Amino acid sequence: MRLSALLESGALGLRLLSGAGGLGRRVRGVMTTDLRDPSRYLRGGELVLTGLAWWRGPKDSEPFVRVLADAGVAALAAGEAEFGSVPDDLVAACELHRLPLFAVAEEVSFAEITEHVVRQVSGERAGDLAAVVERHRRLMAAGPAGGGPQAVLDLLASDLDLRAWLLSATGRPLAAARQERLPAGLGTELATRQLTAARTGRRGPYRAVVDGVAYALFPVRAGAGDVRRTLLSDWLLAVRADARDWPAQRLDLLDGVTQLIAAERDRGEATRAVPRRLAREVLDLLASGAPSAEVAARLRVAAPVLVPGLSGGPNVSGASGASGASRVRWQVVVARVEWPDTDFDAGPVGRGLLEELLTGAPAPEAGVAVAHGGGEAVALVPVTDGEHAGHGALRAETVLGPVRDVLAAGLDGDGRLTLGVSAAVPSADGLRGALEEARHALRVAAARPGQVSGAGHGELASHVLLLPFVPDDVRRAFTARLLEPLRDYDRRHRAELVPTLEAFLAADGSWTRCAARLHLHVNTLRYRIGRVEQLTGRDLTRLEDKVDFFLALRMS
């Protein structure tokens, strides 16, 4: 708004004392102060309100006004309640520095002026930004020259002073206003709050308060229909503000911003089409029993697409005996998202979720190729030897651990995510086996409790593979027969026989190592182990009995 509008508002009752030539100035905000030097709090363009508590004599006026003029404020409004009128020396100082000066009558509160200015400025800014966003929409529709979501968030910061971040469904930062860093852990916390609120069916924006700071959460929808189809792939626009008192115009504006970002995201989805098609072709070849040479040919095409800077050639297929910096190995990740009582294929949900979870894995610059079918999603993950070779050991917990709470919030009690990871294989010859290995790991994960569960190839060559498939009644009977006498004795005598047994087996039956770890005398340890044998009728010098105790402890 312009200063002239303040005089035109009869409700405010302001009187202009000096600076008629500056009434065309724009007001960008309002600030109330009685500090002698408020420069640290000024940004320029403000209407400064003062009750003159800083004024002690004529010498005080010019330094105060000079500070305001140097800061580029729009005008000064001085209250008459303290002295009955505005001091003449203040009027002279404002004329000297060409700063418009208003007198505020005693019966007019600064709160009324502040509310009026904020309402007018906010409305004008929203209208101006709406026009800017419309222009930006046209730029984005014409191609990448518009700058993408980053440019939109910069507009929110510059024109509405709103700090905003664009986050993935798991809280990964995608863009930020003026590249402002998101505090550690805040992204996943906001994503969790958004998913929890969205599952209630309420319309956004959602309000979240984290460490005393309010955020408005605007979902960026990936589609319509059943919320479970898109919930785990929706993006999130997080604005550091409390939107409860926002006018409808500003809420509509932010809704338009989310639609604009959604349109840009849809355009970006086209870049995933090629990797998805290549993954589908490879999986179809494996399912049909095609020769390894055909699978290797598809992998030679896929590798340069997924690993920037990787040239084509025989080595990129990871053929047996290949060497050199461009050699690629492959891991397979299989995921399944399930909800009870649903009639839609959750494969696309798993595909989008895998693309999100595996972004930057195993190497920061590498991509993944994901296809879906039969209710599952399958990812081909390239692992290049050399700089990022150490990242090849992609593990289920590495993928799921940081976002487990976020995913659980999206699944909301009735859904489930299971994930299996294969070992890295060096050639197309091993890819079929890697796929089966990942699916077997998926079955191990599915046999475990919890909404979000994963398993890796390392667990398939262990007793861990067998334990989840033991029927519950057999598990209970087996563990009760061996361990319940010890637990009952521990409850009555506080003898710690079960912890002692665990430590003894962990020390491979070594009396000295176990006694040292437990800080016991060896004779005390021998007494406890003897009591274990007496209560259970087992002999811990026999391998069979050691194995039985070991398995019972693992299944308990």
Coordinates of C-alpha atoms in Angstrom, one line a residue:
M1 CA 0.0 0.0 0.0
R2 CA 1.0 3.6 -0.4
L3 CA 1.3 6.2 2.3
S4 CA -1.4 8.3 0.7
A5 CA -3.9 5.5 1.6
L6 CA -3.2 6.0 5.3
L7 CA -4.5 9.6 5.0
E8 CA -7.5 8.5 3.0
S9 CA -8.5 6.1 5.8
G10 CA -10.6 8.3 8.0
A11 CA -10.9 5.6 10.7
L12 CA -7.2 6.0 11.6
G13 CA -7.4 9.8 12.0
L14 CA -3.7 10.3 11.0
R15 CA -2.5 13.9 10.4
L16 CA 0.5 14.5 8.1
L17 CA 3.0 16.9 9.8
S18 CA 5.8 16.7 7.1
G19 CA 6.8 15.0 3.9
A20 CA 3.9 15.5 1.6
G21 CA 6.2 14.8 -1.3
G22 CA 6.8 11.3 -0.1
L23 CA 3.1 10.1 0.0
G24 CA 3.7 8.0 -3.0
R25 CA 6.0 5.7 -1.1
R26 CA 5.0 2.0 -0.7
V27 CA 4.6 0.5 2.8
R28 CA 5.8 -3.0 3.0
G29 CA 5.3 -3.6 6.8
V30 CA 4.8 -2.0 10.1
M31 CA 7.0 -1.8 13.3
T32 CA 6.4 -0.4 16.7
T33 CA 9.5 0.8 18.7
D34 CA 10.7 3.1 21.4
L35 CA 14.3 2.2 21.0
R36 CA 16.8 5.0 20.4
D37 CA 18.4 2.9 17.7
P38 CA 16.1 0.3 16.2
S39 CA 18.3 -0.2 13.1
R40 CA 19.0 -3.9 13.7
Y41 CA 15.2 -4.6 13.4
L42 CA 14.6 -2.6 10.2
R43 CA 14.5 -4.0 6.7
G44 CA 13.2 -1.0 4.8
G45 CA 9.8 0.0 3.6
E46 CA 8.2 0.0 7.1
L47 CA 5.8 2.4 8.7
V48 CA 7.5 2.9 12.1
L49 CA 5.2 3.6 15.1
T50 CA 6.6 5.2 18.2
G51 CA 5.2 6.4 21.5
L52 CA 8.2 8.8 22.0
A53 CA 9.4 7.1 25.1
W54 CA 13.0 7.5 23.7
W55 CA 12.6 11.3 23.5
R56 CA 14.2 13.2 26.4
G57 CA 15.0 16.5 24.6
P58 CA 15.5 18.3 21.3
K59 CA 18.9 16.7 20.8
D60 CA 17.4 13.2 20.6
S61 CA 15.2 13.7 17.5
E62 CA 17.7 14.1 14.7
P63 CA 19.8 11.0 15.5
F64 CA 16.6 8.9 15.8
V65 CA 15.3 10.1 12.4
R66 CA 18.7 9.7 10.8
V67 CA 18.7 6.0 11.7
L68 CA 15.2 5.6 10.2
A69 CA 16.1 7.4 7.0
D70 CA 19.3 5.4 6.5
A71 CA 17.3 2.2 7.0
G72 CA 14.9 3.2 4.2
V73 CA 11.7 3.2 6.2
A74 CA 8.6 4.5 4.5
A75 CA 7.4 6.9 7.2
L76 CA 7.2 7.6 10.9
A77 CA 4.0 7.9 12.9
A78 CA 4.4 9.4 16.4
G79 CA 1.8 9.1 19.2
E80 CA 0.5 12.2 21.0
A81 CA -0.5 10.4 24.2
E82 CA 2.9 10.9 25.9
F83 CA 3.4 14.7 25.4
G84 CA 0.0 15.9 24.1
S85 CA 1.6 16.7 20.7
V86 CA 4.6 15.8 18.5
P87 CA 7.7 17.8 19.5
D88 CA 8.6 20.5 16.9
D89 CA 12.3 19.3 16.8
L90 CA 11.0 15.9 15.6
V91 CA 9.1 17.6 12.8
A92 CA 12.2 19.6 11.8
A93 CA 14.3 16.4 11.8
C94 CA 11.9 14.6 9.5
E95 CA 11.8 17.6 7.2
L96 CA 15.6 17.6 7.1
H97 CA 15.8 13.9 6.2
R98 CA 12.7 14.1 3.9
L99 CA 10.9 11.4 6.0
P100 CA 7.1 11.6 6.0
L101 CA 5.8 12.1 9.6
F102 CA 2.3 11.4 10.9
A103 CA 0.7 12.4 14.2
V104 CA -1.3 9.6 15.9
A105 CA -4.2 11.0 18.0
E106 CA -4.4 9.8 21.6
E107 CA -7.6 7.9 21.1
V108 CA -6.1 5.8 18.2
S109 CA -4.2 2.7 19.3
F110 CA -1.1 1.5 17.5
A111 CA -2.8 -2.0 17.3
E112 CA -5.5 -0.5 15.0
I113 CA -2.9 1.0 12.7
T114 CA -0.9 -2.2 12.7
E115 CA -3.9 -4.4 11.9
H116 CA -5.0 -2.0 9.1
V117 CA -1.5 -1.9 7.5
V118 CA -0.9 -5.6 7.7
R119 CA -4.3 -6.4 6.2
Q120 CA -3.7 -4.1 3.3
V121 CA -0.1 -5.1 2.6
S122 CA -0.9 -8.8 2.9
G123 CA -3.8 -8.5 0.4
E124 CA -1.7 -6.5 -2.1
R125 CA 1.2 -8.9 -1.8
A126 CA -1.0 -11.9 -2.3
G127 CA -2.5 -10.3 -5.4
D128 CA 0.8 -9.3 -6.8
L129 CA 2.2 -12.8 -6.2
A130 CA -0.8 -14.4 -7.8
A131 CA 0.1 -12.5 -11.0
V132 CA 3.7 -13.5 -10.7
V133 CA 2.8 -17.2 -10.1
E134 CA 0.5 -17.1 -13.1
R135 CA 3.4 -15.8 -15.2
H136 CA 5.6 -18.5 -13.8
R137 CA 3.0 -21.1 -14.6
R138 CA 3.2 -20.1 -18.3
L139 CA 7.0 -20.2 -18.2
M140 CA 7.0 -23.7 -16.7
A141 CA 4.5 -24.8 -19.2
A142 CA 6.8 -23.7 -22.0
G143 CA 9.7 -25.8 -20.7
P144 CA 12.5 -25.9 -18.1
A145 CA 13.3 -22.2 -18.4
G146 CA 10.8 -21.4 -15.7
G147 CA 13.2 -22.7 -13.0
G148 CA 11.0 -25.4 -11.6
P149 CA 9.8 -25.6 -8.0
Q150 CA 12.9 -23.8 -6.7
A151 CA 11.9 -20.6 -8.5
V152 CA 8.3 -20.8 -7.0
L153 CA 9.7 -21.2 -3.5
D154 CA 12.0 -18.2 -4.1
L155 CA 8.9 -16.2 -5.1
L156 CA 7.2 -17.1 -1.8
A157 CA 10.2 -15.9 0.1
S158 CA 10.8 -12.7 -1.7
D159 CA 7.1 -11.6 -2.2
L160 CA 5.3 -13.0 0.8
D161 CA 8.3 -13.5 3.2
L162 CA 7.3 -17.2 3.6
R163 CA 10.1 -19.7 4.2
A164 CA 9.1 -23.0 2.5
W165 CA 10.5 -26.4 1.7
L166 CA 9.4 -29.0 -0.8
L167 CA 9.8 -32.5 0.7
S168 CA 9.3 -36.0 -0.6
A169 CA 6.9 -38.4 1.1
T170 CA 9.7 -39.6 3.4
G171 CA 10.8 -36.1 4.3
R172 CA 13.8 -35.8 1.9
P173 CA 14.3 -32.2 0.9
L174 CA 13.7 -31.6 -2.8
A175 CA 13.8 -27.8 -2.9
A176 CA 14.0 -24.9 -0.5
A177 CA 13.3 -21.2 -0.5
R178 CA 16.5 -19.4 -1.2
Q179 CA 18.4 -22.6 -0.6
E180 CA 17.6 -22.4 3.1
R181 CA 18.8 -25.5 5.0
L182 CA 16.2 -27.7 6.7
P183 CA 17.2 -28.5 10.3
A184 CA 18.3 -32.1 10.8
G185 CA 15.4 -34.4 11.4
L186 CA 12.8 -31.8 10.7
G187 CA 11.9 -33.2 7.2
T188 CA 11.1 -36.7 8.5
E189 CA 9.1 -35.2 11.4
L190 CA 7.0 -33.0 9.2
A191 CA 6.5 -35.9 6.7
T192 CA 5.3 -38.1 9.6
R193 CA 2.8 -35.4 10.8
Q194 CA 1.5 -34.9 7.2
L195 CA 1.0 -38.6 6.7
T196 CA -0.8 -39.0 10.0
A197 CA -3.1 -36.1 9.3
A198 CA -3.8 -37.2 5.7
R199 CA -4.9 -40.7 6.8
T200 CA -7.7 -39.0 8.8
G201 CA -9.3 -37.8 5.5
R202 CA -9.0 -34.1 6.5
R203 CA -8.2 -31.6 3.8
G204 CA -4.9 -29.7 4.0
P205 CA -3.2 -27.6 5.0
Y206 CA -2.3 -29.4 8.2
R207 CA -0.8 -27.6 11.2
A208 CA 2.3 -29.0 12.9
V209 CA 4.2 -27.4 15.8
V210 CA 7.8 -28.7 16.2
D211 CA 10.1 -27.2 18.9
G212 CA 7.6 -24.4 19.4
V213 CA 7.6 -23.4 15.7
A214 CA 4.4 -23.7 13.7
Y215 CA 4.4 -25.1 10.1
A216 CA 1.6 -25.2 7.6
L217 CA 1.7 -28.5 5.6
F218 CA 0.3 -28.5 2.1
P219 CA 0.1 -31.9 0.4
V220 CA 1.2 -32.0 -3.3
R221 CA -1.0 -34.8 -4.6
A222 CA 0.3 -37.4 -7.0
G223 CA -3.2 -38.4 -8.0
A224 CA -6.9 -38.7 -7.0
G225 CA -9.0 -41.6 -5.7
D226 CA -8.1 -43.9 -2.8
V227 CA -5.7 -42.0 -0.6
R228 CA -3.6 -45.2 -0.1
R229 CA -2.7 -45.2 -3.8
T230 CA -0.7 -42.0 -3.5
L231 CA -0.1 -41.4 0.2
L232 CA 3.4 -42.9 0.2
S233 CA 4.4 -41.0 -2.9
D234 CA 2.8 -37.5 -2.3
W235 CA 5.1 -34.6 -2.0
L236 CA 4.8 -32.0 0.8
L237 CA 5.1 -28.2 0.8
A238 CA 6.0 -27.2 4.3
V239 CA 5.7 -23.5 5.1
R240 CA 7.1 -22.0 8.3
A241 CA 3.9 -20.2 9.3
D242 CA 0.7 -20.6 11.2
A243 CA -2.0 -20.6 8.5
R244 CA -5.0 -20.6 10.8
D245 CA -5.6 -16.9 10.4
W246 CA -4.7 -16.6 6.8
P247 CA -7.3 -15.0 4.5
A248 CA -8.9 -17.3 1.9
Q249 CA -7.0 -15.5 -0.9
R250 CA -3.6 -16.6 0.5
L251 CA -4.8 -20.1 1.1
D252 CA -6.0 -20.3 -2.5
L253 CA -2.7 -19.0 -3.6
L254 CA -0.7 -21.7 -1.8
D255 CA -3.1 -24.3 -3.2
G256 CA -2.3 -23.0 -6.6
V257 CA 1.4 -23.3 -5.9
T258 CA 0.9 -26.9 -4.9
Q259 CA -0.9 -27.5 -8.2
L260 CA 1.8 -25.9 -10.1
I261 CA 4.5 -28.0 -8.4
A262 CA 2.3 -31.1 -9.1
A263 CA 2.2 -30.3 -12.8
E264 CA 6.0 -29.9 -12.8
R265 CA 6.3 -33.2 -11.0
D266 CA 4.2 -34.9 -13.6
R267 CA 6.5 -33.5 -16.3
G268 CA 9.4 -35.0 -14.4
E269 CA 7.8 -38.4 -14.2
A270 CA 8.4 -38.7 -17.9
T271 CA 12.2 -39.0 -17.1
R272 CA 11.4 -42.2 -15.2
A273 CA 9.7 -43.8 -18.2
V274 CA 12.9 -45.1 -19.8
P275 CA 14.3 -46.8 -16.7
R276 CA 10.9 -48.3 -15.9
R277 CA 10.6 -49.7 -19.4
L278 CA 14.1 -51.2 -19.2
A279 CA 13.5 -52.8 -15.9
R280 CA 10.2 -54.3 -17.2
E281 CA 12.0 -55.7 -20.2
V282 CA 14.8 -57.3 -18.1
L283 CA 12.3 -58.8 -15.7
D284 CA 10.2 -60.2 -18.6
L285 CA 13.3 -61.8 -20.1
L286 CA 14.2 -63.4 -16.8
A287 CA 10.6 -64.7 -16.4
S288 CA 10.6 -66.2 -19.9
G289 CA 13.9 -68.0 -19.3
A290 CA 15.7 -66.0 -22.0
P291 CA 19.4 -66.7 -22.6
S292 CA 21.8 -64.6 -20.5
A293 CA 23.1 -62.9 -23.6
E294 CA 19.7 -61.3 -24.2
V295 CA 19.6 -60.2 -20.5
A296 CA 23.1 -58.8 -20.8
A297 CA 22.2 -56.8 -23.9
R298 CA 19.3 -55.1 -22.0
L299 CA 21.7 -54.4 -19.0
R300 CA 24.2 -52.8 -21.4
V301 CA 21.4 -50.3 -22.4
A302 CA 20.3 -49.8 -18.8
A303 CA 23.6 -49.1 -17.2
P304 CA 24.5 -45.8 -19.0
V305 CA 21.0 -44.6 -18.3
L306 CA 21.3 -45.2 -14.6
V307 CA 24.9 -44.2 -14.0
P308 CA 25.8 -40.8 -15.5
G309 CA 29.0 -40.7 -17.4
L310 CA 29.1 -44.5 -17.9
S311 CA 29.9 -45.4 -21.5
G312 CA 28.4 -48.3 -23.3
G313 CA 30.4 -51.4 -24.1
P314 CA 30.8 -55.0 -22.9
N315 CA 31.9 -54.1 -19.4
V316 CA 28.7 -52.3 -18.4
S317 CA 26.8 -55.5 -18.4
G318 CA 29.0 -56.9 -15.7
A319 CA 29.9 -59.8 -17.8
S320 CA 32.1 -62.5 -16.2
G321 CA 35.7 -61.5 -16.3
A322 CA 35.1 -57.9 -17.2
S323 CA 37.4 -55.3 -15.7
G324 CA 37.9 -51.6 -15.7
A325 CA 36.3 -48.6 -14.1
S326 CA 33.0 -49.0 -16.1
R327 CA 32.3 -52.5 -14.7
V328 CA 28.8 -52.7 -13.1
R329 CA 27.4 -55.2 -10.7
W330 CA 23.7 -55.4 -9.9
Q331 CA 21.6 -55.8 -6.8
V332 CA 17.9 -56.6 -6.8
V333 CA 15.4 -55.1 -4.3
V334 CA 11.8 -56.4 -4.1
A335 CA 9.1 -54.6 -2.1
R336 CA 5.5 -55.3 -1.4
V337 CA 2.9 -52.9 0.0
E338 CA -0.3 -54.5 1.3
W339 CA -3.5 -53.3 2.8
P340 CA -6.3 -55.7 3.9
D341 CA -9.6 -55.5 2.2
T342 CA -8.4 -53.6 -0.9
D343 CA -9.3 -54.3 -4.5
F344 CA -6.5 -52.3 -6.1
D345 CA -3.0 -53.5 -7.2
A346 CA -0.5 -51.9 -4.8
G347 CA 2.3 -52.6 -7.2
P348 CA 2.5 -49.0 -8.4
V349 CA 2.5 -47.8 -4.8
G350 CA 5.5 -50.0 -4.1
R351 CA 7.2 -48.9 -7.3
G352 CA 7.0 -45.2 -6.4
L353 CA 8.1 -46.0 -2.8
L354 CA 11.1 -47.9 -4.0
E355 CA 12.1 -45.1 -6.4
E356 CA 12.0 -42.8 -3.4
L357 CA 13.8 -45.1 -0.9
L358 CA 16.6 -46.0 -3.3
T359 CA 17.3 -42.4 -4.6
G360 CA 21.0 -42.0 -4.4
A361 CA 21.7 -45.6 -3.4
P362 CA 24.1 -47.1 -3.5
A363 CA 26.0 -44.1 -5.0
P364 CA 24.7 -40.5 -4.7
E365 CA 24.6 -39.9 -8.4
A366 CA 23.2 -43.3 -9.5
G367 CA 19.6 -44.0 -10.5
V368 CA 17.5 -47.2 -10.2
A369 CA 15.2 -48.9 -12.6
V370 CA 11.9 -50.1 -11.0
A371 CA 9.1 -52.1 -12.5
H372 CA 6.0 -53.6 -10.9
G373 CA 3.7 -56.5 -11.5
G374 CA 1.8 -59.1 -9.5
G375 CA 1.5 -56.8 -6.5
E376 CA 5.2 -56.4 -6.1
A377 CA 7.8 -53.8 -7.1
V378 CA 11.3 -54.9 -8.3
A379 CA 14.3 -52.5 -8.5
L380 CA 17.5 -53.1 -10.4
V381 CA 20.3 -51.2 -8.6
P382 CA 23.6 -50.6 -10.4
V383 CA 26.7 -50.8 -8.3
T384 CA 29.9 -49.5 -10.0
D385 CA 33.3 -50.6 -8.9
G386 CA 35.7 -47.9 -8.0
E387 CA 34.9 -44.8 -6.0
H388 CA 31.6 -46.1 -4.7
A389 CA 32.3 -49.8 -4.6
G390 CA 31.9 -49.8 -0.8
H391 CA 28.3 -48.8 -1.3
G392 CA 27.5 -52.1 -3.0
A393 CA 26.5 -53.8 0.3
L394 CA 23.0 -52.2 0.2
R395 CA 21.2 -53.5 3.2
A396 CA 17.5 -53.6 4.1
E397 CA 18.0 -51.8 7.4
T398 CA 20.0 -49.0 5.6
V399 CA 17.1 -48.4 3.3
L400 CA 14.3 -48.7 5.9
G401 CA 15.8 -47.6 9.2
P402 CA 15.9 -43.8 8.7
V403 CA 12.3 -43.6 7.5
R404 CA 10.6 -46.4 9.5
D405 CA 8.5 -44.1 11.6
V406 CA 7.4 -42.1 8.5
L407 CA 6.4 -45.2 6.6
A408 CA 4.5 -46.6 9.6
A409 CA 2.5 -43.3 9.8
G410 CA 1.5 -43.7 6.2
L411 CA 0.5 -47.3 6.6
D412 CA -1.5 -46.3 9.7
G413 CA -2.0 -49.6 11.4
D414 CA -3.7 -51.5 8.7
G415 CA -1.0 -51.5 6.0
R416 CA 2.3 -53.3 5.7
L417 CA 5.6 -52.9 3.8
T418 CA 8.0 -55.7 3.3
L419 CA 11.3 -55.5 1.5
G420 CA 14.0 -58.0 0.4
V421 CA 17.5 -57.3 -0.8
S422 CA 19.8 -59.6 -2.8
A423 CA 23.6 -59.7 -2.9
A424 CA 25.4 -57.8 -5.8
V425 CA 26.0 -60.1 -8.8
P426 CA 28.7 -59.4 -11.4
S427 CA 26.9 -60.5 -14.5
A428 CA 23.6 -61.2 -16.2
D429 CA 24.2 -64.9 -15.5
G430 CA 23.6 -64.3 -11.8
L431 CA 20.7 -61.9 -12.1
R432 CA 18.0 -64.5 -12.2
G433 CA 19.4 -66.0 -8.9
A434 CA 19.6 -62.5 -7.4
L435 CA 15.9 -62.0 -8.2
E436 CA 15.0 -65.2 -6.4
E437 CA 17.3 -64.3 -3.5
A438 CA 15.5 -61.0 -3.1
R439 CA 12.1 -62.6 -3.2
H440 CA 13.2 -65.2 -0.7
A441 CA 14.4 -62.4 1.6
L442 CA 11.0 -60.7 1.1
R443 CA 9.3 -63.9 2.4
V444 CA 11.6 -63.9 5.5
A445 CA 10.7 -60.2 6.1
A446 CA 7.0 -61.0 5.7
A447 CA 7.2 -63.8 8.4
R448 CA 8.5 -61.2 10.9
P449 CA 6.2 -58.9 13.0
G450 CA 5.9 -55.2 12.4
Q451 CA 4.4 -52.9 9.8
V452 CA 7.8 -52.2 8.2
S453 CA 10.0 -55.2 7.8
G454 CA 13.1 -56.0 5.6
A455 CA 15.6 -58.8 5.2
G456 CA 18.8 -59.1 3.2
H457 CA 20.8 -61.8 1.5
G458 CA 23.1 -62.2 4.5
E459 CA 20.2 -63.7 6.5
L460 CA 19.5 -66.4 4.0
A461 CA 22.6 -68.5 4.9
S462 CA 21.8 -68.5 8.6
H463 CA 19.4 -70.2 11.1
V464 CA 17.6 -66.8 10.9
L465 CA 16.1 -68.0 7.6
L466 CA 14.5 -71.0 9.4
L467 CA 13.2 -69.4 12.6
P468 CA 10.4 -67.2 11.2
F469 CA 8.8 -70.2 9.5
V470 CA 8.6 -72.3 12.7
P471 CA 4.9 -72.4 13.8
D472 CA 4.1 -70.3 16.8
D473 CA 2.8 -73.2 18.9
V474 CA 6.0 -75.2 18.2
R475 CA 8.2 -72.1 19.1
R476 CA 6.3 -71.6 22.4
A477 CA 6.5 -75.3 23.4
F478 CA 10.2 -75.6 22.5
T479 CA 11.3 -72.4 24.4
A480 CA 9.1 -73.2 27.4
R481 CA 10.5 -76.7 27.8
L482 CA 14.1 -75.3 27.9
L483 CA 13.9 -71.8 29.3
E484 CA 10.9 -71.7 31.6
P485 CA 12.5 -73.7 34.5
L486 CA 15.4 -71.2 34.4
R487 CA 13.1 -68.1 34.2
D488 CA 11.1 -69.4 37.1
Y489 CA 14.2 -70.0 39.2
D490 CA 15.5 -66.5 38.3
R491 CA 12.2 -65.0 39.4
R492 CA 12.4 -66.8 42.8
H493 CA 16.1 -66.4 43.5
R494 CA 17.3 -63.6 41.3
A495 CA 20.1 -65.9 40.2
E496 CA 20.4 -64.5 36.6
L497 CA 20.7 -68.0 35.1
V498 CA 19.3 -67.0 31.7
P499 CA 21.7 -64.0 31.2
T500 CA 24.6 -66.2 32.3
L501 CA 23.6 -68.9 29.8
E502 CA 23.4 -66.3 27.0
A503 CA 26.9 -65.0 27.9
F504 CA 28.3 -68.6 28.1
L505 CA 27.1 -69.5 24.6
A506 CA 28.3 -66.1 23.2
A507 CA 31.8 -66.9 24.6
D508 CA 31.7 -70.3 22.8
G509 CA 31.7 -72.1 26.1
S510 CA 35.0 -70.5 27.3
W511 CA 34.9 -70.4 31.1
T512 CA 37.6 -67.7 31.4
R513 CA 36.2 -65.3 28.7
C514 CA 32.7 -65.7 30.0
A515 CA 33.7 -65.1 33.6
A516 CA 35.6 -62.0 32.6
R517 CA 32.7 -60.5 30.7
L518 CA 30.3 -61.1 33.6
H519 CA 32.9 -60.0 36.2
L520 CA 32.4 -63.3 38.0
H521 CA 34.8 -65.8 39.6
V522 CA 35.1 -68.9 37.5
N523 CA 33.8 -71.0 40.3
T524 CA 30.6 -68.9 40.5
L525 CA 30.2 -69.3 36.8
R526 CA 30.6 -73.1 37.0
Y527 CA 28.0 -73.2 39.8
R528 CA 25.4 -71.3 37.7
I529 CA 26.0 -73.4 34.6
G530 CA 25.7 -76.5 36.8
R531 CA 22.4 -75.2 38.1
V532 CA 21.2 -74.7 34.4
E533 CA 22.1 -78.3 33.6
Q534 CA 20.4 -79.6 36.8
L535 CA 17.2 -77.7 36.1
T536 CA 16.9 -78.6 32.5
G537 CA 18.5 -82.1 32.4
R538 CA 20.8 -81.0 29.6
D539 CA 24.6 -81.2 29.3
L540 CA 26.3 -78.0 28.0
T541 CA 29.4 -80.0 27.0
R542 CA 27.4 -81.5 24.3
L543 CA 27.0 -79.6 20.9
E544 CA 23.4 -80.7 20.5
D545 CA 22.4 -79.2 23.8
K546 CA 24.3 -76.0 23.1
V547 CA 22.5 -75.6 19.8
D548 CA 19.1 -76.3 21.4
F549 CA 19.7 -73.6 24.0
F550 CA 21.0 -71.2 21.4
L551 CA 17.9 -71.6 19.2
A552 CA 15.5 -71.4 22.2
L553 CA 17.1 -68.0 23.2
R554 CA 16.8 -66.7 19.6
M555 CA 13.1 -67.7 19.4
S556 CA 12.1 -66.4 22.8

